Coordinates of C-alpha atoms in Angstrom, one line a residue:
M1 CA 218.4 95.6 82.7
N2 CA 216.3 92.5 83.0
P3 CA 213.7 92.9 80.2
I4 CA 210.9 91.4 82.4
E5 CA 211.3 94.3 84.8
H6 CA 210.1 96.6 82.0
G7 CA 207.0 94.5 81.3
P8 CA 205.4 93.5 78.1
L9 CA 205.0 96.3 75.6
F10 CA 201.3 96.3 74.8
C11 CA 201.3 98.3 71.6
A12 CA 198.3 99.3 69.5
F13 CA 198.3 95.8 68.0
H14 CA 196.7 94.5 71.2
R15 CA 193.9 97.1 71.1
V16 CA 192.7 96.4 67.6
K17 CA 190.6 93.5 66.4
V18 CA 190.2 93.1 62.6
D19 CA 187.0 91.5 61.5
D20 CA 186.6 92.0 57.8
V21 CA 185.7 89.6 55.0
F22 CA 188.7 90.7 52.9
W23 CA 191.4 90.7 55.6
N24 CA 190.1 87.7 57.5
G25 CA 190.8 85.6 54.5
Y26 CA 194.4 86.7 54.3
R27 CA 194.9 86.5 58.0
D28 CA 193.6 82.9 58.0
L29 CA 195.8 82.1 55.0
V30 CA 198.9 83.1 57.0
R31 CA 197.8 81.2 60.1
N32 CA 196.6 78.0 58.4
V33 CA 198.8 77.8 55.3
V34 CA 201.8 80.1 55.2
V35 CA 203.3 79.6 58.7
P36 CA 202.7 75.8 58.8
Y37 CA 204.2 75.5 55.3
Q38 CA 207.2 77.6 56.2
W39 CA 207.8 75.4 59.3
E40 CA 207.9 72.3 57.1
A41 CA 210.2 74.1 54.6
L42 CA 212.6 75.2 57.4
N43 CA 212.8 71.6 58.5
D44 CA 213.4 70.3 55.0
R45 CA 210.2 68.4 54.8
V46 CA 208.7 69.9 51.6
E47 CA 208.9 67.3 48.8
G48 CA 210.5 68.7 45.7
A49 CA 211.7 71.9 47.4
E50 CA 215.4 72.7 47.8
P51 CA 216.3 72.0 51.5
S52 CA 216.5 75.1 53.7
R53 CA 218.8 73.6 56.3
A54 CA 217.9 76.5 58.6
V55 CA 216.6 74.4 61.5
R56 CA 219.3 71.8 61.0
N57 CA 222.0 74.5 61.1
M58 CA 220.7 75.8 64.4
K59 CA 220.5 72.4 65.9
A60 CA 224.1 71.6 64.8
A61 CA 225.3 74.9 66.3
A62 CA 223.5 74.0 69.5
G63 CA 225.2 70.6 69.7
E64 CA 221.9 68.7 69.2
L65 CA 223.2 66.9 66.0
E66 CA 226.3 66.7 63.8
A67 CA 225.9 68.4 60.5
E68 CA 227.7 70.8 58.1
F69 CA 226.3 74.2 57.5
G70 CA 223.9 74.3 54.6
G71 CA 222.3 77.3 52.7
F72 CA 223.3 80.9 52.4
V73 CA 225.3 82.9 54.8
F74 CA 222.1 84.6 55.9
Q75 CA 220.1 81.4 56.4
D76 CA 219.5 82.1 60.1
S77 CA 217.3 85.0 59.2
D78 CA 214.6 82.7 57.9
L79 CA 214.1 81.2 61.3
Y80 CA 213.9 84.6 62.9
K81 CA 211.3 85.8 60.4
W82 CA 209.2 82.7 61.1
L83 CA 209.4 83.4 64.8
E84 CA 208.4 87.0 64.3
A85 CA 205.4 85.9 62.3
V86 CA 204.4 83.4 65.0
G87 CA 204.6 86.3 67.5
Y88 CA 202.1 88.3 65.5
L89 CA 199.7 85.3 65.3
L90 CA 200.0 84.7 69.0
R91 CA 199.2 88.3 69.8
E92 CA 195.9 87.9 68.1
R93 CA 195.1 84.4 69.5
R94 CA 197.3 82.2 71.8
E95 CA 197.7 78.7 70.3
P96 CA 199.4 76.3 72.8
E97 CA 200.6 73.9 70.1
L98 CA 202.2 76.6 67.9
E99 CA 203.6 78.3 71.0
A100 CA 205.2 75.0 72.1
V101 CA 206.9 74.6 68.7
A102 CA 208.2 78.1 68.9
D103 CA 209.4 77.6 72.5
E104 CA 211.3 74.5 71.5
L105 CA 213.0 76.3 68.7
I106 CA 213.9 79.2 71.0
A107 CA 215.5 76.7 73.4
T108 CA 217.6 75.4 70.6
I109 CA 218.6 79.0 69.7
E110 CA 219.6 79.6 73.3
R111 CA 221.9 76.6 73.3
A112 CA 223.4 77.7 70.0
Q113 CA 224.3 81.1 71.4
E114 CA 227.9 81.4 72.4
A115 CA 228.9 82.4 75.9
D116 CA 229.6 86.1 75.1
G117 CA 226.3 86.5 73.2
Y118 CA 227.4 85.8 69.6
L119 CA 225.0 83.9 67.5
N120 CA 225.4 83.0 63.8
T121 CA 225.3 79.4 62.6
F122 CA 227.4 80.0 59.5
Y123 CA 230.3 81.4 61.5
A124 CA 229.8 78.8 64.3
L125 CA 229.9 75.9 61.9
K126 CA 231.8 76.9 58.8
E127 CA 234.1 79.9 59.5
P128 CA 234.8 80.1 63.2
G129 CA 237.1 83.0 64.0
K130 CA 235.7 85.2 61.3
R131 CA 232.8 86.7 63.2
F132 CA 232.9 90.3 62.3
T133 CA 234.8 90.2 59.1
N134 CA 233.3 91.0 55.6
L135 CA 230.3 92.9 56.9
T136 CA 230.0 94.3 53.4
E137 CA 228.7 91.1 51.9
C138 CA 227.7 88.7 54.6
H139 CA 224.6 90.1 56.3
K140 CA 226.0 89.6 59.9
L141 CA 224.2 92.4 61.6
Y142 CA 221.2 91.9 59.2
C143 CA 220.7 88.5 60.7
A144 CA 221.1 89.9 64.2
G145 CA 218.5 92.5 63.5
H146 CA 215.9 89.9 62.4
L147 CA 216.6 88.1 65.7
M148 CA 215.9 91.3 67.6
E149 CA 212.7 91.9 65.7
A150 CA 211.6 88.3 66.3
S151 CA 212.4 88.6 70.0
V152 CA 210.3 91.8 70.4
S153 CA 207.3 90.2 68.5
Y154 CA 207.4 87.1 70.6
Y155 CA 207.8 89.0 73.9
E156 CA 204.9 91.3 73.2
A157 CA 202.7 88.3 72.3
T158 CA 203.6 86.0 75.2
G159 CA 205.5 88.0 77.9
K160 CA 208.2 85.3 77.7
T161 CA 211.7 86.7 77.8
A162 CA 213.9 83.8 76.7
L163 CA 214.3 85.0 73.1
L164 CA 214.4 88.7 74.2
D165 CA 217.3 87.8 76.6
I166 CA 219.1 86.1 73.7
A167 CA 218.7 89.2 71.5
C168 CA 219.8 91.5 74.3
R169 CA 222.9 89.5 74.9
F170 CA 223.8 89.7 71.2
A171 CA 223.0 93.4 71.0
D172 CA 225.2 94.1 74.0
L173 CA 228.1 92.3 72.3
I174 CA 227.5 94.3 69.1
G175 CA 227.5 97.5 71.2
E176 CA 230.9 96.5 72.7
T177 CA 232.3 95.5 69.4
F178 CA 231.3 98.5 67.2
G179 CA 232.2 102.1 67.7
N180 CA 235.0 104.6 67.5
G181 CA 236.6 103.7 70.8
P182 CA 239.9 101.7 71.3
G183 CA 239.7 98.2 70.0
Q184 CA 236.2 98.7 68.4
I185 CA 235.3 98.3 64.8
P186 CA 234.4 101.6 63.2
G187 CA 231.9 100.2 60.8
Y188 CA 228.4 99.0 59.8
D189 CA 226.7 96.2 57.9
G190 CA 226.4 96.0 54.2
H191 CA 222.6 95.3 54.5
Q192 CA 220.7 97.6 56.7
E193 CA 218.2 96.1 59.1
V194 CA 219.9 96.2 62.6
E195 CA 219.1 99.9 62.8
L196 CA 215.3 99.6 62.9
A197 CA 215.6 96.4 64.9
L198 CA 217.7 98.1 67.6
A199 CA 215.1 100.8 67.8
K200 CA 212.4 98.2 68.4
L201 CA 214.6 96.5 71.1
A202 CA 215.1 99.9 72.8
R203 CA 211.4 100.5 73.0
A204 CA 210.6 97.0 74.2
T205 CA 213.3 97.0 77.0
G206 CA 213.5 100.7 77.9
N207 CA 217.3 100.5 77.2
D208 CA 218.3 103.7 75.5
G209 CA 221.7 102.3 74.7
Y210 CA 220.2 100.3 71.9
M211 CA 218.8 103.4 70.3
A212 CA 222.2 105.1 70.6
L213 CA 223.7 102.1 68.9
A214 CA 221.2 102.4 66.1
R215 CA 222.1 106.0 65.7
Y216 CA 225.8 105.1 65.6
F217 CA 225.3 102.8 62.7
I218 CA 223.3 105.4 60.8
D219 CA 225.8 108.2 61.5
E220 CA 228.8 106.1 60.6
R221 CA 227.4 105.0 57.2
G222 CA 229.0 106.7 54.2
N223 CA 231.8 108.5 56.1
S224 CA 235.3 108.8 54.6
P225 CA 237.6 107.0 54.5
S226 CA 235.4 104.1 53.5
F227 CA 234.9 101.3 56.0
F228 CA 234.1 98.8 53.2
E229 CA 237.4 99.6 51.4
A230 CA 239.4 99.2 54.6
E231 CA 237.7 96.0 55.4
A232 CA 238.3 94.6 51.9
D233 CA 242.0 95.4 52.3
R234 CA 242.2 93.7 55.6
R235 CA 240.9 90.4 54.2
G236 CA 243.1 90.6 51.0
R237 CA 240.1 91.7 48.9
T238 CA 238.7 88.2 48.8
P239 CA 235.0 88.1 48.1
H240 CA 232.4 85.8 49.7
W241 CA 230.2 85.1 46.7
H242 CA 232.7 84.2 44.0
K243 CA 236.4 83.4 43.5
G244 CA 239.0 85.9 42.7
E245 CA 239.7 89.4 43.9
I246 CA 237.2 92.2 44.3
G247 CA 237.7 95.7 42.9
K248 CA 236.5 98.9 44.4
T249 CA 233.3 98.6 46.3
K250 CA 230.2 100.0 44.6
H251 CA 229.3 102.2 47.6
A252 CA 226.1 103.6 46.1
Y253 CA 224.7 100.0 46.0
F254 CA 225.0 99.9 49.8
Q255 CA 224.0 103.6 50.3
A256 CA 227.5 104.2 51.6
H257 CA 228.5 106.8 49.0
L258 CA 227.6 109.7 51.2
P259 CA 226.7 110.2 54.9
V260 CA 223.0 109.6 55.2
R261 CA 222.2 113.2 56.2
E262 CA 223.6 114.3 52.8
Q263 CA 221.6 111.8 50.7
S264 CA 218.6 113.0 48.7
V265 CA 218.2 110.4 46.0
A266 CA 217.4 106.7 46.5
V267 CA 220.2 104.7 44.9
G268 CA 221.3 101.1 45.0
H269 CA 219.6 98.0 46.4
A270 CA 216.0 99.0 47.0
V271 CA 215.4 96.9 50.2
R272 CA 218.5 98.3 51.8
V273 CA 217.3 101.9 51.0
V274 CA 213.9 101.6 52.7
Y275 CA 215.2 99.6 55.6
M276 CA 217.8 102.3 56.2
C277 CA 215.1 105.0 55.9
A278 CA 212.9 103.2 58.4
G279 CA 215.8 103.1 60.9
M280 CA 216.6 106.8 60.2
A281 CA 213.0 107.8 60.9
D282 CA 213.0 105.7 64.1
V283 CA 216.1 107.4 65.4
A284 CA 214.9 110.8 64.3
K285 CA 211.6 110.4 66.2
A286 CA 213.3 109.0 69.4
T287 CA 216.0 111.7 69.5
G288 CA 214.4 114.7 68.0
D289 CA 217.1 114.8 65.3
V290 CA 215.8 117.4 62.8
A291 CA 218.5 116.9 60.2
L292 CA 217.9 113.2 60.2
A293 CA 214.1 113.8 59.8
E294 CA 214.8 116.2 56.9
A295 CA 217.0 113.6 55.2
C296 CA 214.1 111.1 55.5
E297 CA 211.7 113.6 53.9
R298 CA 214.1 114.2 51.0
L299 CA 214.5 110.5 50.3
W300 CA 210.7 109.9 50.7
R301 CA 210.1 112.6 48.1
N302 CA 212.5 111.1 45.6
I303 CA 211.2 107.6 46.1
T304 CA 207.5 108.3 46.0
E305 CA 207.5 111.1 43.4
R306 CA 210.2 110.0 41.0
Q307 CA 211.0 106.3 41.5
M308 CA 207.7 104.5 42.5
Y309 CA 205.3 102.7 40.2
V310 CA 201.6 103.5 40.4
T311 CA 201.2 100.2 42.2
G312 CA 203.5 101.2 45.0
G313 CA 206.3 99.0 43.6
I314 CA 209.9 100.2 43.9
G315 CA 213.2 99.0 42.6
A316 CA 212.8 99.0 38.8
T317 CA 215.6 96.7 37.8
A318 CA 216.5 93.1 38.5
A319 CA 220.2 94.0 38.1
G320 CA 221.0 94.4 41.7
E321 CA 217.3 94.5 42.7
A322 CA 217.8 98.2 42.6
F323 CA 216.7 101.8 42.0
T324 CA 218.0 103.2 38.7
V325 CA 217.4 106.9 37.9
D326 CA 214.4 109.2 38.2
Y327 CA 211.3 108.3 36.2
D328 CA 212.9 105.0 34.8
L329 CA 209.9 102.8 35.4
P330 CA 209.5 100.3 32.6
N331 CA 206.5 98.1 32.7
D332 CA 207.7 95.0 30.9
T333 CA 210.9 94.5 32.9
A334 CA 209.8 95.9 36.3
Y335 CA 211.4 94.0 39.2
A336 CA 209.5 95.7 42.0
E337 CA 210.3 93.1 44.7
T338 CA 207.7 92.4 47.3
C339 CA 210.4 92.8 50.0
A340 CA 211.1 96.3 48.8
S341 CA 207.4 97.2 49.1
I342 CA 207.2 95.8 52.6
G343 CA 210.2 98.0 53.4
L344 CA 208.4 101.0 51.9
I345 CA 205.5 100.3 54.2
F346 CA 207.8 100.3 57.2
F347 CA 209.2 103.6 56.0
A348 CA 205.7 105.1 55.4
K349 CA 204.5 104.0 58.9
R350 CA 207.5 105.8 60.5
M351 CA 207.1 108.9 58.4
M352 CA 203.5 109.1 59.5
E353 CA 204.7 108.8 63.1
L354 CA 207.1 111.7 62.5
N355 CA 204.5 113.8 60.8
P356 CA 200.9 112.5 60.7
K357 CA 200.0 113.4 57.1
G358 CA 197.6 111.4 54.9
E359 CA 200.1 111.1 52.0
F360 CA 202.2 108.6 54.0
A361 CA 199.2 106.5 54.8
D362 CA 198.1 106.6 51.1
V363 CA 201.5 105.2 50.0
M364 CA 201.4 102.6 52.7
E365 CA 197.9 101.5 51.7
R366 CA 198.9 101.5 48.0
A367 CA 201.8 99.2 48.5
L368 CA 199.9 96.9 50.9
Y369 CA 196.9 96.3 48.6
N370 CA 198.9 95.9 45.4
T371 CA 202.5 94.7 45.7
V372 CA 202.4 92.9 49.1
L373 CA 199.2 91.0 48.6
A374 CA 200.5 89.9 45.2
G375 CA 203.3 88.2 47.0
A376 CA 200.7 85.9 48.8
G377 CA 199.7 84.3 45.4
W378 CA 201.9 81.3 46.0
A379 CA 200.1 80.6 49.3
Q380 CA 196.7 80.8 47.6
L381 CA 197.9 78.3 45.1
L382 CA 199.0 76.0 47.9
L383 CA 195.6 76.3 49.5
R384 CA 193.8 75.4 46.3
Q385 CA 196.0 72.4 45.8
S386 CA 195.5 71.2 49.4
V387 CA 191.7 71.7 49.9
G388 CA 190.4 72.5 46.4
G389 CA 188.4 75.6 45.3
S390 CA 189.4 79.1 46.1
P391 CA 190.3 80.8 49.4
S392 CA 188.0 83.5 50.6
C393 CA 190.7 86.2 50.0
V394 CA 190.8 85.7 46.3

């Protein structure tokens, strides 16, 4: 369907206005410092910083300039997260100059998209012909998910459908490519994200097929025989991140050691876990899947009662940015990545939608006030350096 026929999804965001001394400071920090700084960084214009190459990659894929790919295999996701943030800012207050910059970037992304809907600058510029190989390591559907989230955010803010149409074309291709039918790939991504993004896209467009695709990825994860092992065999067990040959996949790191409905302990990479749980909760709510909701509850209990710091931080070890074992919460070596706490907030919000109990809001608030705001420290430092003094949110 044409997304514009469904109309903008005016969610609760549009009906709430925050006017608070504490939060206004952080909101202004994002609008006036973080998003402008990130745009400069994405364009390789921050002196002394390692070049991002993200905008350059997209322009090269669009045919707007000649350049080799630069950065990580998941570099596109930085552009999509920036656009998502811009959407949130424009929901609160339209800014023609910022919107024009975003629209220009979206036009470049549209030119970079291939005719059948595929969009990934690493594979367009560096490894054409290897689109859906090595999903274990290379964040392919992860990047696609961030595109989908950005498209929904921008659509809800502006009513413009260009980015949403791009995301839908890519989602349609993914739906044709993955599944258990003839010629389809019976697999899923190594880094969860597309599941919750597809749920957002389904709600924004009214296309239930996207929710069904999210459910497919959730249901397929952890089944036997292992998709990751079969995929590694097909590519000669060559890794992306280093030379040599890979051994057996550490399935627990990717939460692929068991089907998700059989999981009760959070293991492996912490961000992956909570992104997965957020997608599971989305699908459980949309479909009334009781078994999936029960799995969410079990994983919630394990995370918040046995593997969460008092601050709301999760993922105790830097080795793999991961959960370890119950009650292993060292203070001096705590990793507790900000990204993981943001994912925990996503999970908490969805658990509250499944079952509106205060405990979910309590964890959401704990993570927000402690671990997430701590991640804004670098932006506060930038503001001090640029204007002197202290921002109002300190």
